């Protein structure tokens, strides 16, 4: 058995902030190799401007997607007999 040793200086753990977009690092991004904004190959040059434009276009999509995820999670919590 291990003795309980608190981490840190006794500060309370902070709760993570609500995400505005889902985490993408867990899987490969399924994006075409041709940029949908400028029409050039995404592997060449910098596409920071295109990325910003794409993020603004997809912002409403991500908001609805995350709202659906929250609704599914809440529905699952309501169906549980003994919620945690």
CSV table of C-alpha atoms in Angstrom, one decimal:
chain,number,residue,atom,x,y,z
A,1,UNK,CA,0.0,0.0,0.0
A,2,UNK,CA,1.1,3.5,-0.7
A,3,UNK,CA,0.7,6.4,1.6
A,4,UNK,CA,-1.5,9.2,0.4
A,5,UNK,CA,0.7,12.1,-0.6
A,6,UNK,CA,-1.1,15.2,-1.9
A,7,UNK,CA,0.2,16.8,-5.0
A,8,UNK,CA,1.2,20.4,-5.1
A,9,UNK,CA,1.1,22.9,-2.3
A,10,UNK,CA,-2.4,22.2,-1.1
A,11,UNK,CA,-4.0,24.3,-3.7
A,12,UNK,CA,-7.4,23.1,-4.9
A,13,UNK,CA,-7.4,21.6,-8.4
A,14,UNK,CA,-8.9,23.8,-11.0
A,15,UNK,CA,-11.8,22.6,-13.2
A,16,UNK,CA,-11.1,22.5,-16.9
A,17,UNK,CA,-12.8,25.2,-19.0
A,18,UNK,CA,-15.6,24.3,-21.4
A,19,UNK,CA,-14.3,23.4,-24.8
A,20,UNK,CA,-15.5,25.4,-27.8
A,21,UNK,CA,-14.2,22.7,-30.2
A,22,UNK,CA,-13.7,19.0,-29.8
A,23,UNK,CA,-10.1,17.7,-29.3
A,24,UNK,CA,-8.5,16.8,-32.6
A,25,UNK,CA,-5.2,15.3,-31.5
A,26,UNK,CA,-6.7,11.9,-30.9
A,27,UNK,CA,-7.2,11.1,-34.6
A,28,UNK,CA,-6.0,12.1,-38.0
A,29,UNK,CA,-7.6,15.1,-39.6
A,30,UNK,CA,-9.6,14.0,-42.6
A,31,UNK,CA,-8.9,17.0,-44.7
A,32,UNK,CA,-8.1,16.9,-48.4
A,33,UNK,CA,-4.5,17.8,-49.6
A,34,UNK,CA,-5.9,20.7,-51.7
A,35,UNK,CA,-6.8,23.8,-49.7
A,36,UNK,CA,-10.5,24.6,-50.1
A,37,UNK,CA,-9.9,28.3,-49.6
A,38,UNK,CA,-7.0,29.1,-52.0
A,39,UNK,CA,-7.0,25.9,-54.2
A,40,UNK,CA,-3.3,25.2,-53.7
A,41,UNK,CA,-1.7,22.2,-52.1
A,42,UNK,CA,-1.8,22.4,-48.3
A,43,UNK,CA,1.7,20.9,-48.0
A,44,UNK,CA,3.3,24.0,-49.7
A,45,UNK,CA,3.6,27.5,-48.2
A,46,UNK,CA,1.9,28.7,-45.1
A,47,UNK,CA,-1.9,28.4,-44.8
A,48,UNK,CA,-2.4,30.4,-41.6
A,49,UNK,CA,-4.6,32.9,-43.4
A,50,UNK,CA,-6.6,30.1,-45.0
A,51,UNK,CA,-6.9,28.3,-41.6
A,52,UNK,CA,-8.3,31.5,-39.9
A,53,UNK,CA,-10.8,31.8,-42.7
A,54,UNK,CA,-11.8,28.2,-42.4
A,55,UNK,CA,-12.1,28.4,-38.6
A,56,UNK,CA,-14.5,31.4,-38.9
A,57,UNK,CA,-16.6,29.5,-41.4
A,58,UNK,CA,-16.7,26.4,-39.3
A,59,UNK,CA,-17.4,28.2,-36.0
A,60,UNK,CA,-21.2,27.9,-36.2
A,61,UNK,CA,-20.8,24.2,-37.1
A,62,UNK,CA,-18.6,23.5,-34.0
A,63,UNK,CA,-21.0,25.3,-31.7
A,64,UNK,CA,-23.9,23.1,-32.9
A,65,UNK,CA,-21.8,20.0,-32.7
A,66,UNK,CA,-20.6,20.8,-29.1
A,67,UNK,CA,-24.2,21.6,-28.1
A,68,UNK,CA,-25.3,18.2,-29.4
A,69,UNK,CA,-22.5,16.5,-27.4
A,70,UNK,CA,-23.6,18.3,-24.2
A,71,UNK,CA,-27.2,17.3,-24.9
A,72,UNK,CA,-26.2,13.6,-25.4
A,73,UNK,CA,-24.2,13.6,-22.2
A,74,UNK,CA,-27.0,15.2,-20.2
A,75,UNK,CA,-29.5,12.7,-21.6
A,76,UNK,CA,-27.2,9.8,-20.7
A,77,UNK,CA,-26.9,11.2,-17.1
A,78,UNK,CA,-30.7,11.4,-16.8
A,79,UNK,CA,-31.1,7.8,-18.0
A,80,UNK,CA,-28.7,6.5,-15.3
A,81,UNK,CA,-30.3,5.0,-12.3
A,82,UNK,CA,-27.5,6.1,-9.9
A,83,UNK,CA,-25.8,9.1,-11.3
A,84,UNK,CA,-22.3,9.9,-10.1
